[in-house]
PDB file of C-alpha atoms in Angstrom:
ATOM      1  CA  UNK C   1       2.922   7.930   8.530  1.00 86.00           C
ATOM      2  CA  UNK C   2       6.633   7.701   7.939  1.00 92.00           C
ATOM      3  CA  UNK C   3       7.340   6.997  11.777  1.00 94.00           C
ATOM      4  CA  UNK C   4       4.388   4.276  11.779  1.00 94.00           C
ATOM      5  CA  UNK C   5       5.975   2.836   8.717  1.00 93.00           C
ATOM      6  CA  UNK C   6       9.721   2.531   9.908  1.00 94.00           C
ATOM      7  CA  UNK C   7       8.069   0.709  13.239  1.00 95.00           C
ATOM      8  CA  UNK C   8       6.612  -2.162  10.439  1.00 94.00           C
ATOM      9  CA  UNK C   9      10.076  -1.770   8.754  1.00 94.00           C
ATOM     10  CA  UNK C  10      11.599  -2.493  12.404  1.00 94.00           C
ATOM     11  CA  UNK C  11       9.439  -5.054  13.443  1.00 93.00           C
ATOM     12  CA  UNK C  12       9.108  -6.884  10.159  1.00 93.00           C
ATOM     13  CA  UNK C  13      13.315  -6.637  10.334  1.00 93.00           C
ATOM     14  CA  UNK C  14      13.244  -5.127   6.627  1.00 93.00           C
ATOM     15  CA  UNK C  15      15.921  -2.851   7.208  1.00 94.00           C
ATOM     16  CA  UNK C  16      18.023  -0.730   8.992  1.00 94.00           C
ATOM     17  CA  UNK C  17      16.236   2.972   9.009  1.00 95.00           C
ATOM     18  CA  UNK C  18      18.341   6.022   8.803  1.00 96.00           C
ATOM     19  CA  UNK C  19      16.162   8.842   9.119  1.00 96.00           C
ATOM     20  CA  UNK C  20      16.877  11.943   7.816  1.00 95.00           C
ATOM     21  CA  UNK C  21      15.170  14.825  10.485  1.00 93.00           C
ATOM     22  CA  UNK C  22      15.900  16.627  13.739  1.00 93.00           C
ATOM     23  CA  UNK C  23      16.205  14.245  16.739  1.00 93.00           C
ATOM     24  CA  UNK C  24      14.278  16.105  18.692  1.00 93.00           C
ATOM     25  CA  UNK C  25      11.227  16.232  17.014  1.00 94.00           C
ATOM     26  CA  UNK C  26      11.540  12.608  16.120  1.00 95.00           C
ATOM     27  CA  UNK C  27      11.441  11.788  19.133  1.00 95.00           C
ATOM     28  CA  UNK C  28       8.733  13.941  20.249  1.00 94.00           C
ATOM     29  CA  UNK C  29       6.548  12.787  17.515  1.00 94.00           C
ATOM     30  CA  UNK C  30       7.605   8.443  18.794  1.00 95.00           C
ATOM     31  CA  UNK C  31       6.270   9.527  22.317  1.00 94.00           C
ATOM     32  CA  UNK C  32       3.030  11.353  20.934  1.00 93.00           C
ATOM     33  CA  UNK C  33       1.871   8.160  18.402  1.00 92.00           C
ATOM     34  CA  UNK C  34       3.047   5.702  21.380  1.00 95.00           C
ATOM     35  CA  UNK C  35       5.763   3.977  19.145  1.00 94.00           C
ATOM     36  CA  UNK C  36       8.206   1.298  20.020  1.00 94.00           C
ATOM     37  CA  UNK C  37      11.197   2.894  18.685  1.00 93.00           C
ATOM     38  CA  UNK C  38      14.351   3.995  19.794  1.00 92.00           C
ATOM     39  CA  UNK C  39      16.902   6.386  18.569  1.00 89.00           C
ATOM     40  CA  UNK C  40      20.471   4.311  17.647  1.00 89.00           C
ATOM     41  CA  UNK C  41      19.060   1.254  18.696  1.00 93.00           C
ATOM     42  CA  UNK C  42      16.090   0.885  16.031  1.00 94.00           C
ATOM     43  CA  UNK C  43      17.077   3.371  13.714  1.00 95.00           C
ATOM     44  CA  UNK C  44      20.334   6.014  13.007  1.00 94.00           C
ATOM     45  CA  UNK C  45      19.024   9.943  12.623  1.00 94.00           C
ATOM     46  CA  UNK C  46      20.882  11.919  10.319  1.00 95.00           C
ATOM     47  CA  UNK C  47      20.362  15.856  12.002  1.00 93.00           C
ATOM     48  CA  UNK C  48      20.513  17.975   8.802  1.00 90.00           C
ATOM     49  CA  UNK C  49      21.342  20.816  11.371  1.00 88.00           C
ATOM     50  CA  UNK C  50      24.692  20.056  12.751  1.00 87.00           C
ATOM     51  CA  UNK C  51      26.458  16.633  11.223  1.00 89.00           C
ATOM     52  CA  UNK C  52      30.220  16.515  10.704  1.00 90.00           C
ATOM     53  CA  UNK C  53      30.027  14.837   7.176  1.00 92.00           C
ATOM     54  CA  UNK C  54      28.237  18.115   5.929  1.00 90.00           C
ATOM     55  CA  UNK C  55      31.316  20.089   5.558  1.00 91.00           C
ATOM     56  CA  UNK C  56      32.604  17.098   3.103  1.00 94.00           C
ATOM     57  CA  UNK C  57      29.153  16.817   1.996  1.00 93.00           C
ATOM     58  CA  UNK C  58      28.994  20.254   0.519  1.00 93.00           C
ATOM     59  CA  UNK C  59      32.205  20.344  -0.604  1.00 94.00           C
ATOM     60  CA  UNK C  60      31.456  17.392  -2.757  1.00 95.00           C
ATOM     61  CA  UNK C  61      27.954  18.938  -4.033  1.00 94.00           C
ATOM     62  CA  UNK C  62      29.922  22.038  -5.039  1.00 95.00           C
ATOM     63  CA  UNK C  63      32.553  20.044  -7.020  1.00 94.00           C
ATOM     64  CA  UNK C  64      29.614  18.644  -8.954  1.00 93.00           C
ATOM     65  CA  UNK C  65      27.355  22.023  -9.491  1.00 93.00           C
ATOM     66  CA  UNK C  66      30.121  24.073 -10.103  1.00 90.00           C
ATOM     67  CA  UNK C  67      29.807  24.879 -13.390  1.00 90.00           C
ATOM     68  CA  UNK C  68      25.868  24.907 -12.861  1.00 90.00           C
ATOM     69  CA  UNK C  69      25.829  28.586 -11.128  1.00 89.00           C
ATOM     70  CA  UNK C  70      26.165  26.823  -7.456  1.00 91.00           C
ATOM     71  CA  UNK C  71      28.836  28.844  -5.227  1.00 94.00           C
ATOM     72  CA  UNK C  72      30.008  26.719  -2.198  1.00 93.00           C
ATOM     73  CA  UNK C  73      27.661  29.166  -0.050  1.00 94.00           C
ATOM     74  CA  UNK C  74      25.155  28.110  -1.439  1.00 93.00           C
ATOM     75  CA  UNK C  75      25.662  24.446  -1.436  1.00 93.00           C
ATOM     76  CA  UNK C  76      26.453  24.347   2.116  1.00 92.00           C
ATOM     77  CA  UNK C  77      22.878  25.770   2.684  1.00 93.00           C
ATOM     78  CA  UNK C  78      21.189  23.662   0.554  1.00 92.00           C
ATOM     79  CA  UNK C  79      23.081  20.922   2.567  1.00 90.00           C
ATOM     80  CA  UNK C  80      21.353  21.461   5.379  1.00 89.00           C
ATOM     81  CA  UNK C  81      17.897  22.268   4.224  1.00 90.00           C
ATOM     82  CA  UNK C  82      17.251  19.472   1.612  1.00 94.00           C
ATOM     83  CA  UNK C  83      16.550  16.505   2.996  1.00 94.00           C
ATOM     84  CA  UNK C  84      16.629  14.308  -0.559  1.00 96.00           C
ATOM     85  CA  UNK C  85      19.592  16.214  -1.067  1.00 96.00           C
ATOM     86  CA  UNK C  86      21.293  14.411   2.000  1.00 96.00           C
ATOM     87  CA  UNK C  87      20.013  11.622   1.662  1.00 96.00           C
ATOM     88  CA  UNK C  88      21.281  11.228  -2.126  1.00 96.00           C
ATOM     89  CA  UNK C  89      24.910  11.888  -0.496  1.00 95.00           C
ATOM     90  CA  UNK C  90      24.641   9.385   1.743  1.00 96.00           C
ATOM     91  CA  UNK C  91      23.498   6.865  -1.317  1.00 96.00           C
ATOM     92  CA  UNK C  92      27.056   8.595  -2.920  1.00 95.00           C
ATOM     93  CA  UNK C  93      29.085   8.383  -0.264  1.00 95.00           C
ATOM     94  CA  UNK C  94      28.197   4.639   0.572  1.00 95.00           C
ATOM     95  CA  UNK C  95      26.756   5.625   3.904  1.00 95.00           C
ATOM     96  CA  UNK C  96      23.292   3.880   2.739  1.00 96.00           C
ATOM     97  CA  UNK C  97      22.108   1.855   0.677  1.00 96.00           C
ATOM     98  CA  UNK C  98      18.866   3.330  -1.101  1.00 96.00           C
ATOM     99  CA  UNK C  99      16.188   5.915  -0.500  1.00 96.00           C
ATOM    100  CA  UNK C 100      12.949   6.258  -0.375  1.00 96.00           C
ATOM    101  CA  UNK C 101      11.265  10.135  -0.349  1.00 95.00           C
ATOM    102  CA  UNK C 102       8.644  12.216  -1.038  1.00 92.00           C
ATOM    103  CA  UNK C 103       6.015  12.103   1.201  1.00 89.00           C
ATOM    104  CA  UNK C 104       6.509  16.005   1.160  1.00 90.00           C
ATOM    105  CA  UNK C 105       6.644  18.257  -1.952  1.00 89.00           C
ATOM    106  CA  UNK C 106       6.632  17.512  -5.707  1.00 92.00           C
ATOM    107  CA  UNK C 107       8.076  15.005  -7.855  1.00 94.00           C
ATOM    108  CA  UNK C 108      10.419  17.001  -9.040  1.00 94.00           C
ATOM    109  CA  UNK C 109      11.421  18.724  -6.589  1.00 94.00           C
ATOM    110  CA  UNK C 110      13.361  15.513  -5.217  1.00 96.00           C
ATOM    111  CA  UNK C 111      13.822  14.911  -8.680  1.00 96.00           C
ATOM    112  CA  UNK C 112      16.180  17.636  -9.066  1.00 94.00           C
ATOM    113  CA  UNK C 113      18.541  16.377  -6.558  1.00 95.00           C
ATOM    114  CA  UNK C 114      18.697  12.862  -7.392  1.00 96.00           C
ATOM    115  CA  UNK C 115      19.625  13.724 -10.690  1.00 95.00           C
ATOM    116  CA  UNK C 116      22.619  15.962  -9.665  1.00 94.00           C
ATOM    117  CA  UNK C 117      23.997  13.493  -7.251  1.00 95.00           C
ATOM    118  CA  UNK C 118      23.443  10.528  -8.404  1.00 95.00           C
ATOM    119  CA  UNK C 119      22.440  10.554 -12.140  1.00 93.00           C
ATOM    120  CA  UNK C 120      20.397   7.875 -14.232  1.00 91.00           C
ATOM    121  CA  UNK C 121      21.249   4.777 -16.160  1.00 90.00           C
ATOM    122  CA  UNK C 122      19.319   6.465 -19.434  1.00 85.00           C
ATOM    123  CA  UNK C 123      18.157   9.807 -21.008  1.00 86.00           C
ATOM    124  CA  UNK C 124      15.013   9.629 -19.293  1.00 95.00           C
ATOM    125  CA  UNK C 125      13.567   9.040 -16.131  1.00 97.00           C
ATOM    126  CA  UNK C 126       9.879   7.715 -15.229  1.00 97.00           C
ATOM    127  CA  UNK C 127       7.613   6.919 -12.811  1.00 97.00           C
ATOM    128  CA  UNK C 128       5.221   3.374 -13.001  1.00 97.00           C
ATOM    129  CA  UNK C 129       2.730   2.895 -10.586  1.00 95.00           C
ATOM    130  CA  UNK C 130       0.967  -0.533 -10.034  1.00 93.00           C
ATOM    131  CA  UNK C 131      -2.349  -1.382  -8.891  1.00 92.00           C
ATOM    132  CA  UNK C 132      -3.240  -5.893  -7.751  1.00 89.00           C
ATOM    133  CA  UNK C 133      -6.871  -5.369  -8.812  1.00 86.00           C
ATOM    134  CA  UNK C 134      -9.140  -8.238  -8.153  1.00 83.00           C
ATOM    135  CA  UNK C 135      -8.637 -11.215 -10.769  1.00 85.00           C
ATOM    136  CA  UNK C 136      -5.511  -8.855 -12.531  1.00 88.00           C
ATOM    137  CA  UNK C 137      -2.536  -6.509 -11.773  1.00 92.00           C
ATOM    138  CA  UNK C 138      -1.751  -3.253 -14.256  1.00 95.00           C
ATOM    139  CA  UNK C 139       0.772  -0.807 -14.355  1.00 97.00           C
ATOM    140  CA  UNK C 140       0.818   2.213 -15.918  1.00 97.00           C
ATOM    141  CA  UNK C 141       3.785   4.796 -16.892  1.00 97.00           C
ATOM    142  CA  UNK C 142       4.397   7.549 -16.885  1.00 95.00           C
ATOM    143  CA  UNK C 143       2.555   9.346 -14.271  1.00 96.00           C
ATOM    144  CA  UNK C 144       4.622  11.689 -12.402  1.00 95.00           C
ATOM    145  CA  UNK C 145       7.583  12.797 -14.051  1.00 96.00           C
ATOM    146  CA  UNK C 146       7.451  13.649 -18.012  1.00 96.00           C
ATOM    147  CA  UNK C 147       4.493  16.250 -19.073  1.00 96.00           C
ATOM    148  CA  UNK C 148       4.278  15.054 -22.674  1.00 97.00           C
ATOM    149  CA  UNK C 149       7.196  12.470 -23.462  1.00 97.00           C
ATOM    150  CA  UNK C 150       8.090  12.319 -27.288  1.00 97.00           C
ATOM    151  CA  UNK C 151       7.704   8.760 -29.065  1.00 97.00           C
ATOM    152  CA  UNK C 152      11.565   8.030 -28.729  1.00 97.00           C
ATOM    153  CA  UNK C 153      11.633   8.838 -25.183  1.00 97.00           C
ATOM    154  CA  UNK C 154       8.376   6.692 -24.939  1.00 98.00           C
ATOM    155  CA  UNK C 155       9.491   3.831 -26.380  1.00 98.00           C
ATOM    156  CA  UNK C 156      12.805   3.941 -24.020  1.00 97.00           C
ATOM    157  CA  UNK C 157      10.354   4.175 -20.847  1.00 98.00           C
ATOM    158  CA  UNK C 158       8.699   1.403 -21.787  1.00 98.00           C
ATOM    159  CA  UNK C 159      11.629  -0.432 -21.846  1.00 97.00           C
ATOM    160  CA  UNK C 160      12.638   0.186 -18.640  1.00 97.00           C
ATOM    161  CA  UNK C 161       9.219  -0.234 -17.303  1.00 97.00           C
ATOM    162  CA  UNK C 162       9.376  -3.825 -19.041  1.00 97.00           C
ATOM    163  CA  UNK C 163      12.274  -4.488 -17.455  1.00 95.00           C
ATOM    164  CA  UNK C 164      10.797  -3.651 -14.172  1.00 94.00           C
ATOM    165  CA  UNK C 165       8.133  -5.948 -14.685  1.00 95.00           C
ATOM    166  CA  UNK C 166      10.436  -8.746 -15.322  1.00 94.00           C
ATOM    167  CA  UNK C 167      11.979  -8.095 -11.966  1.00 90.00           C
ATOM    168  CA  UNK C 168       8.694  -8.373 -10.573  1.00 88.00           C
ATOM    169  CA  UNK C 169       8.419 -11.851 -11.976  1.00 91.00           C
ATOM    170  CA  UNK C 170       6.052 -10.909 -14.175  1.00 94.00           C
ATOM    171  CA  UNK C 171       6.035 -11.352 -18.321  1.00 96.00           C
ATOM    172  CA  UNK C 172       5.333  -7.555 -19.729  1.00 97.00           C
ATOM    173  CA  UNK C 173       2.291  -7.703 -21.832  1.00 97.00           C
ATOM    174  CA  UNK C 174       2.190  -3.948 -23.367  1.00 98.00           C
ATOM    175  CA  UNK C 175      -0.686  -1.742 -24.815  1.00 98.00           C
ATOM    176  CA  UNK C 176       0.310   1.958 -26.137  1.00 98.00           C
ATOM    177  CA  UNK C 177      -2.912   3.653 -24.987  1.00 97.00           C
ATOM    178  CA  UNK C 178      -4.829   5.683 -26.824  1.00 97.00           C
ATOM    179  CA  UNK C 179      -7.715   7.734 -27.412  1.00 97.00           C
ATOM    180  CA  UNK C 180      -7.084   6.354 -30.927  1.00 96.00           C
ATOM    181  CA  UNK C 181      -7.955   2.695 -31.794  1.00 95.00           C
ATOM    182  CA  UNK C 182      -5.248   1.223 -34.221  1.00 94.00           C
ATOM    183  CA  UNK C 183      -5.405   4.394 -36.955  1.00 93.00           C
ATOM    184  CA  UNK C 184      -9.012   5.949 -36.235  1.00 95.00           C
ATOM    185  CA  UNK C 185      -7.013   9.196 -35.147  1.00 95.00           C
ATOM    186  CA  UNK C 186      -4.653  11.492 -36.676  1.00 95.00           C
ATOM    187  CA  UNK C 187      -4.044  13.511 -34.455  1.00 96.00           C
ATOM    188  CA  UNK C 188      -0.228  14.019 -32.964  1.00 96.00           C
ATOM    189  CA  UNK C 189      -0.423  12.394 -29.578  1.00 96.00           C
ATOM    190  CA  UNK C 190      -2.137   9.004 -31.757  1.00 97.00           C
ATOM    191  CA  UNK C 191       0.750   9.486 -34.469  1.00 97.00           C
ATOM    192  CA  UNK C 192       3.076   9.737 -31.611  1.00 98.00           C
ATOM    193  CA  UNK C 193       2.137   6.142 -30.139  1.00 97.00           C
ATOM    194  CA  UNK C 194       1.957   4.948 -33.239  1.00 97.00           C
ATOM    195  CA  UNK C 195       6.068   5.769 -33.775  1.00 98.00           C
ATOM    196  CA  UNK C 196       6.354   4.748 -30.684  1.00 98.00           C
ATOM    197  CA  UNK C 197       5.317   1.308 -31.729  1.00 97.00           C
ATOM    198  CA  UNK C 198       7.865   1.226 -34.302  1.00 97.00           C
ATOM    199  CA  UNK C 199      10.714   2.391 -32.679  1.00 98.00           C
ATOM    200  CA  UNK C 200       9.599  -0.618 -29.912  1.00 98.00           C
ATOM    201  CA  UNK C 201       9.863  -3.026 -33.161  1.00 96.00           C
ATOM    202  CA  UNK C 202      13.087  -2.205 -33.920  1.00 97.00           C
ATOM    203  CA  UNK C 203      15.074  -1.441 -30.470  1.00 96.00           C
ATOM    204  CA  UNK C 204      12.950  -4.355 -28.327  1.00 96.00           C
ATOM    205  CA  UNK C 205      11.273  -6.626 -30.870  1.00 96.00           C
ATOM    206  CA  UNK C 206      11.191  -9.352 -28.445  1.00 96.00           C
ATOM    207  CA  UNK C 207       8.705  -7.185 -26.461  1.00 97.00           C
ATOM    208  CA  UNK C 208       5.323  -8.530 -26.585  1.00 97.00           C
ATOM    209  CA  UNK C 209       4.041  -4.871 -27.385  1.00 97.00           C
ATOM    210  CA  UNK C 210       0.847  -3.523 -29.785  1.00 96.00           C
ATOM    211  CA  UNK C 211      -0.939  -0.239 -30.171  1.00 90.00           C
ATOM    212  CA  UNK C 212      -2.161   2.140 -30.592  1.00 95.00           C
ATOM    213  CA  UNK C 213      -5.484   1.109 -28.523  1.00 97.00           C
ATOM    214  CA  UNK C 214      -8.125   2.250 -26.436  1.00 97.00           C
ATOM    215  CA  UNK C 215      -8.335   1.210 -23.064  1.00 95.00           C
ATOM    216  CA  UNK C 216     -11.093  -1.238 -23.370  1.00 95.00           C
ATOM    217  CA  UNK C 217      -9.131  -2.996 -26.151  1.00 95.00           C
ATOM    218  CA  UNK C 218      -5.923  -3.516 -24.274  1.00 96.00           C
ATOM    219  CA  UNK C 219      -7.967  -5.067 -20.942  1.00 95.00           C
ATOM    220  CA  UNK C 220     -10.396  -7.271 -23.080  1.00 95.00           C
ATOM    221  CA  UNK C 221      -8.359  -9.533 -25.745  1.00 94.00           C
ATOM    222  CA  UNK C 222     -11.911 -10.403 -27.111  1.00 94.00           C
ATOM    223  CA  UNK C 223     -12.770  -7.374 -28.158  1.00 94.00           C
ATOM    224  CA  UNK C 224      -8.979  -6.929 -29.600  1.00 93.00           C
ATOM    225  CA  UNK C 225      -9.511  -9.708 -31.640  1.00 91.00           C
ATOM    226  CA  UNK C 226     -12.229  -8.260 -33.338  1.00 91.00           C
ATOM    227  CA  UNK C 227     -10.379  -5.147 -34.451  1.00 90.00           C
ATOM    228  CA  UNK C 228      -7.054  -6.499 -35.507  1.00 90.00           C
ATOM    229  CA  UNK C 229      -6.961 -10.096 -35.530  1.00 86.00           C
ATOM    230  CA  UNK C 230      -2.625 -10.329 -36.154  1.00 88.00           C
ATOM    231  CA  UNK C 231      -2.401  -8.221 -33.355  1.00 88.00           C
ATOM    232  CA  UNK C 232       1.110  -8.572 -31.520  1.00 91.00           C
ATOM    233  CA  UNK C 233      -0.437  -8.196 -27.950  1.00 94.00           C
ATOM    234  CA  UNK C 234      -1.801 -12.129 -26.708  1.00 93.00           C
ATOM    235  CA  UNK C 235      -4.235 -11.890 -23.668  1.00 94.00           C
ATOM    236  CA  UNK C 236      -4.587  -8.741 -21.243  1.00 96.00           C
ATOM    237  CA  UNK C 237      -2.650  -5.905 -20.905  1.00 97.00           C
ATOM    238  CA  UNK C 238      -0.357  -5.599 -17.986  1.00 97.00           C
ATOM    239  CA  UNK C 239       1.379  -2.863 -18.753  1.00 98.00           C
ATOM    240  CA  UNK C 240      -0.213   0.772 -20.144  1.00 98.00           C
ATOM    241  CA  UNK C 241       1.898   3.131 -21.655  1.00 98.00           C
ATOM    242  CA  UNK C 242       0.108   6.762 -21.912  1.00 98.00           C
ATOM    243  CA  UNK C 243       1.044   9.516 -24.014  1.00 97.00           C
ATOM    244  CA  UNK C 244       1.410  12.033 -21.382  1.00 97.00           C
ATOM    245  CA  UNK C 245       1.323  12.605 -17.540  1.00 97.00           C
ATOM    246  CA  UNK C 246      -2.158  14.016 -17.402  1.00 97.00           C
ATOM    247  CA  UNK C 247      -3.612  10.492 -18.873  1.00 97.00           C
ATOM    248  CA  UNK C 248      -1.233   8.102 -16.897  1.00 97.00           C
ATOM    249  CA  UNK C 249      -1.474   9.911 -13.791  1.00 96.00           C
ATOM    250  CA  UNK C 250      -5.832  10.225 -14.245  1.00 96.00           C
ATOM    251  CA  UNK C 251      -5.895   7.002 -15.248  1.00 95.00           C
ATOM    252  CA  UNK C 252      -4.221   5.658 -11.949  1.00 94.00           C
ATOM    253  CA  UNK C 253      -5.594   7.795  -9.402  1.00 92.00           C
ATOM    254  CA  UNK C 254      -9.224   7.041 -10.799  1.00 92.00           C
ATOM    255  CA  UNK C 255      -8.363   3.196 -10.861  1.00 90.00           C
ATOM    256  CA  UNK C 256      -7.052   3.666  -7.384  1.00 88.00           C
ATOM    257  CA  UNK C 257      -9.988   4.974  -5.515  1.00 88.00           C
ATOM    258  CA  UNK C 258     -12.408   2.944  -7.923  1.00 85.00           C
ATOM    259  CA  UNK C 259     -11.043  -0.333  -6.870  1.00 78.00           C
ATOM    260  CA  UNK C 260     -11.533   0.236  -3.321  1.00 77.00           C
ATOM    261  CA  UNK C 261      -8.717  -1.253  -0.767  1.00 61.00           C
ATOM    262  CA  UNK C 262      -6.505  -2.943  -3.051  1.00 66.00           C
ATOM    263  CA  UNK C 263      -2.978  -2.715  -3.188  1.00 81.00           C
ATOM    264  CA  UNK C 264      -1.067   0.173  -4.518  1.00 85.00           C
ATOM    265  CA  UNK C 265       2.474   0.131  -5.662  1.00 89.00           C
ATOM    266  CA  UNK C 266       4.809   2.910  -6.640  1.00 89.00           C
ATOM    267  CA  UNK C 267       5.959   5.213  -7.574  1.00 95.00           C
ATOM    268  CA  UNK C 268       8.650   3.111  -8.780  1.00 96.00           C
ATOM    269  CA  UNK C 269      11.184   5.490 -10.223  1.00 97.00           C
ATOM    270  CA  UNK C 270      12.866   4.079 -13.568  1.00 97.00           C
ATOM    271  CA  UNK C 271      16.456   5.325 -14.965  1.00 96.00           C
ATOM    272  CA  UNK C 272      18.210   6.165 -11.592  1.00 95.00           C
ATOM    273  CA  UNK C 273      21.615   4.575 -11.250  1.00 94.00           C
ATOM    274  CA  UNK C 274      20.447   4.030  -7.431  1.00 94.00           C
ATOM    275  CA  UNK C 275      17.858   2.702  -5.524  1.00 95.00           C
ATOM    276  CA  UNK C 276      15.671   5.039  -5.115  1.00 96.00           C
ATOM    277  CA  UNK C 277      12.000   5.929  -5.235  1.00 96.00           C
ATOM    278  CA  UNK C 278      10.170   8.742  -4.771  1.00 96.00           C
ATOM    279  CA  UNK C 279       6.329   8.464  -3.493  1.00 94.00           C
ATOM    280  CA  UNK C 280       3.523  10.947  -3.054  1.00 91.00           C
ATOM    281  CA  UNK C 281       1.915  13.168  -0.071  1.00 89.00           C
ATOM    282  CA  UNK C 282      -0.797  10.341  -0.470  1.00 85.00           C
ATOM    283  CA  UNK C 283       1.367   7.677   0.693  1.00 88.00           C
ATOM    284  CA  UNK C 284      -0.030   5.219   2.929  1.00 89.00           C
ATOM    285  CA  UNK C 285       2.086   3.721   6.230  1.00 92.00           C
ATOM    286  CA  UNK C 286       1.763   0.456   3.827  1.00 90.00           C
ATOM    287  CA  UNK C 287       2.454   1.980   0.416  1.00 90.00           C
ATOM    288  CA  UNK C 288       5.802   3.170   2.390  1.00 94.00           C
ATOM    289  CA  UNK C 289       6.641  -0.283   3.414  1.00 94.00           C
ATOM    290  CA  UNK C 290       6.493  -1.977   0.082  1.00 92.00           C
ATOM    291  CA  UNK C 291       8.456   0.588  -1.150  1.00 94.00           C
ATOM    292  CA  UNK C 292      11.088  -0.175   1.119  1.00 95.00           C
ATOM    293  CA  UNK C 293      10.718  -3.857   0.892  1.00 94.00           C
ATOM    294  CA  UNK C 294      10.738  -3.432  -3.298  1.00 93.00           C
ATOM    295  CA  UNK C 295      14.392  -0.749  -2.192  1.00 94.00           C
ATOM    296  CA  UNK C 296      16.029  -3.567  -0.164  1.00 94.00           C
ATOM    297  CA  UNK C 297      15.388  -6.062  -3.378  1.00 91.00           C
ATOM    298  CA  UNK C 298      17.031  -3.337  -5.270  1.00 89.00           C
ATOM    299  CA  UNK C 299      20.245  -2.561  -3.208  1.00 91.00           C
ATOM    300  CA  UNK C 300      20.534  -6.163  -2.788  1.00 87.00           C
ATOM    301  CA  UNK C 301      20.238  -6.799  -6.597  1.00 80.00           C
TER     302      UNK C 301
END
């Protein structure tokens, strides 16, 4: 999928691929799918078994993990056997201009590295996947990176995820989901949207935000008329913010497969102070172009 996808990126002349793998079985893997490409011409292969920036590389990742229990042995391993890892260093060095990983592994797995190299803009980073549904788009957050985010650190992802939006051209319209609809809960994770609303009122009151609702009420204005009719939240819902990972992330993958072959976008990874996103083992050879269309916008930006 990743080979197929840097052939679009090639042909569609989105950007200049560096690819992070051993030559050889690049290569091998062009001639067996019957690919177009070709090695320095199309796109620049970083070997992570023998490349002379490694020694400065690893140096540089020591310098940083020192005091984190990371001896220069082991950085110069981890060097050459984490591909994120490199390709972070190249985003630090200035040898590229943003990433796009995960195809293989966990979330936070690639996580991990980002964070030590490059860092984020905030205390908290997020994931937001969107879905263009027929007649409506919707994206939720956060579904791959916090487990249960408290209301502070929800109110700060929806920020960002607002912000997002914007870049996107699109106004924010925002529903703090719920399985509580406006107070018929008590229970913590309702309370916790709830505070989340409030601490949304007071950092980002310009935010057209309301909750917290079920997910019927923040799709169908009609019917969110009928339960609170000053509600702060005019039309549908664009963007869902869930009180934890296992809701955001069911809630996509469900409205994923339901919808049939619409478009998928994400994830896009909030809070990094790069461009970089990190996607899923279910990645499609399109879902890995936008990406890298929506990381040229970025490093552009």
């Amino acid at each position: 999928r990743v080979l197929r996808a840097v052939q679009v990126i090639v042909d569609e002349k989105l950007a200049n691929p560096i690819l992070i793998g051993r030559p050889a079985v690049i290569e091998h893997r062009i001639e067996r799918f019957g690919l177009r490409l070709r090695g320095g011409v199309d796109f620049t292969v970083v070997n992570p078994e023998n490349d002379p920036r490694f020694r400065d590389y690893s140096e540089t990742y020591f310098k940083m993990m020192a005091r984190q229990g990371i001896t220069p042995q082991y950085a110069k391993l981890e060097m050459r056997r984490r591909t994120t890892l490199i390709g972070a260093m190249l985003l630090s060095k200035g040898e590229a201009d943003g990433m796009v990983c995960g195809t293989v592994s966990t979330t936070a797995a690639h996580l991990r590295y980002i964070d030590q190299v490059l860092g984020g803009t905030n205390e908290v980073y997020a994931a937001m996947n969107g879905l263009v549904l027929p007649g409506r788009q919707i994206f939720l957050v956060d579904t791959h990176v916090n487990v249960d985010p408290t209301a502070c650190q929800l109110a700060e992802i929806t920020i960002m995820a607002a912000e997002e939006l914007k870049r996107f051209g699109i106004e924010p319209k925002v529903a703090l989901v719920s399985h509580s609809n406006f107070g018929t809960s008590e229970a913590p994770s309702a309370r916790k949207m709830r505070d989340t609303l409030a601490i949304l009122r007071e950092r980002a009151p310009e935010l057209e935000v309301d909750g917290e609702m079920h997910g019927d009420s923040a799709l169908d204005p009609k019917l969110r008329e009928q339960l609170v009719p000053d509600g702060t939240l005019i039309g549908e819902a664009n963007l869902l913010v869930c009180p934890n990972i296992d809701a955001a992330n069911i809630a996509y993958n469900l409205l994923k497969v339901a919808a049939g072959n619409n478009v998928a976008i994400g994830p896009i990874l909030l809070g990094v102070k790069a461009p970089v996103h990190i996607l899923t083992p279910s990645a499609t050879v399109r879902r890995i172009v936008n990406m890298t269309a929506l990381v040229v916008v970025d490093a552009a930006a």
